[in-house]
Amino acid sequence: MPKQDPMDRTSGFLKKNLETMPPKKRLEYLNQKLRGIIQYAYKNSSAFKNKLDSVGLKPRDIQKVKDLEKIPITKKADLVALQKKNPPFGGFEGIPISEMRRIYASPGPIYEPGEMEYVELGWAQGMYAGGFRPGDIVINTFSYHMVPFALHMVDNSLYRIGCVVIPTGVGNTEQQVNVLKTFRATGFCGTPSFLLTITEKAEEMGLDLKKDLNLKVGFVAAEMLPESLRSKLEEKLGMTIRQTYGTADIGCLGYECLMKNGMHVPDDKIVEIVDPETGKQLEPGKTGEIVATTFNKIYPFIRFGTGDLSVLTETPCPCGRTSPRLIKILGRVDQVTKVRGLFVHPGQADEVASRHPQIARYQVVVMRKEEKDEMIFRVELKEEIAEPEKLKVEIEKSIRDVMKLRSEVEFIPKGTTPEGIKKIDDQRTWE
Ligand SMILES: [Zn+2]
């Protein structure tokens, strides 16, 4: 008989009162937290004070989540420029440097302050929701050098749950396997591709992945997790793998629960989905840029533009958590094109193509015809089919469903779409 895992990994919450709050109460809670951080940041972060002053706002003008729309979004590029102008933190820090515990650096370069007592909740909520429990022995294979993720965020979050951390860091695959085996480690933190590398190494070393290793839970981030890779790894290793999403500047912005139902927004952040051109909030179900606000007093970011695109849903999740969820990350804002007033992005085009297995390759072309936007979905088929007109109508319907736009579908000869072509080719010129 297979050994039973003595821990209950499926029920419970890390912070039940926060995670199961009724939506109306959650909004009140977030509004109250928002007022607090706005007051604090205005007093303690010169960058934030300058931002509010620049648009003639006072902290009292920001009372609720909807009021955030009044504040200009800070993009990553703005942050790099402001840190260069006003080193080291660009005035975004909320405490003096002498009160920090550590200082981190991310590519950009961007410098991040680290507090004495780690306060962020999101990553730990994600680990718990994904099945991590006190007593788990976990290898943390993210990089511990310079960047804040492994040491500051992941290590501290594992500690908060009560897990034992082995800070293995990046690389040394054979040693990782030996550590997993020696300690019968139950948890993995790292990228999905590195878990695959470790798995392949263990097989190469002649180990039985389920008997010699004892992995039960995986917390992956920093890379896309294709479902095919997830199920392959879960099956081979007999473990549960859940993904999270966030940034080094602001922390966790979404985590999957066991329902695999999108990514819950943690309770210590406000996530808005906004129109990338106007910065106005969009309703659930609409695609836009993820803009985040944290209540972290050490590094109080208000309206940080991630440049990532997603959709929020507020439909209830069977896990019992009531927070809204990011359905998935759909791509980058800079890949977005606006057609007849609607945003079109490569993720949507992929979604259309994935509904029709007959499609080998495709490209969306946007042009102007008689002062109007025109979209053409050019498709190469894997092989000739009996009723091309019927398929054309079906693809046109998928385009309407996914992109909310009408588009012509054009079949083009096989082999005419070059490798690495832009998925959306905007040929419009504006004079
Ligand atoms: Zn859930």
CSV table of C-alpha atoms and ligand atoms in Angstrom, one decimal, residues 13 129 255-264 316-323 325, ligand 1:
chain,number,residue,atom,x,y,z
A,13,PHE,CA,-6.6,28.8,5.3
A,129,ALA,CA,-3.4,27.5,-0.6
A,255,TYR,CA,-1.7,32.7,-6.3
A,256,GLU,CA,-3.5,29.5,-7.4
A,257,CYS,CA,-5.5,27.4,-4.9
A,258,LEU,CA,-6.0,23.7,-5.3
A,259,MET,CA,-9.0,24.4,-7.6
A,260,LYS,CA,-6.6,25.6,-10.3
A,261,ASN,CA,-9.1,28.3,-11.0
A,262,GLY,CA,-7.1,31.4,-11.8
A,263,MET,CA,-4.9,33.2,-9.3
A,264,HIS,CA,-6.4,34.7,-6.1
A,316,PRO,CA,-17.0,32.5,-6.3
A,317,CYS,CA,-14.2,29.9,-6.1
A,318,PRO,CA,-15.1,26.5,-4.6
A,319,CYS,CA,-12.1,26.7,-2.3
A,320,GLY,CA,-14.0,29.2,-0.1
A,321,ARG,CA,-11.6,32.1,-0.7
A,322,THR,CA,-13.6,35.1,-1.7
A,323,SER,CA,-10.9,37.3,-3.2
A,325,ARG,CA,-8.9,36.1,-9.3
B,1,ZN,ZN,-9.8,29.2,-4.9
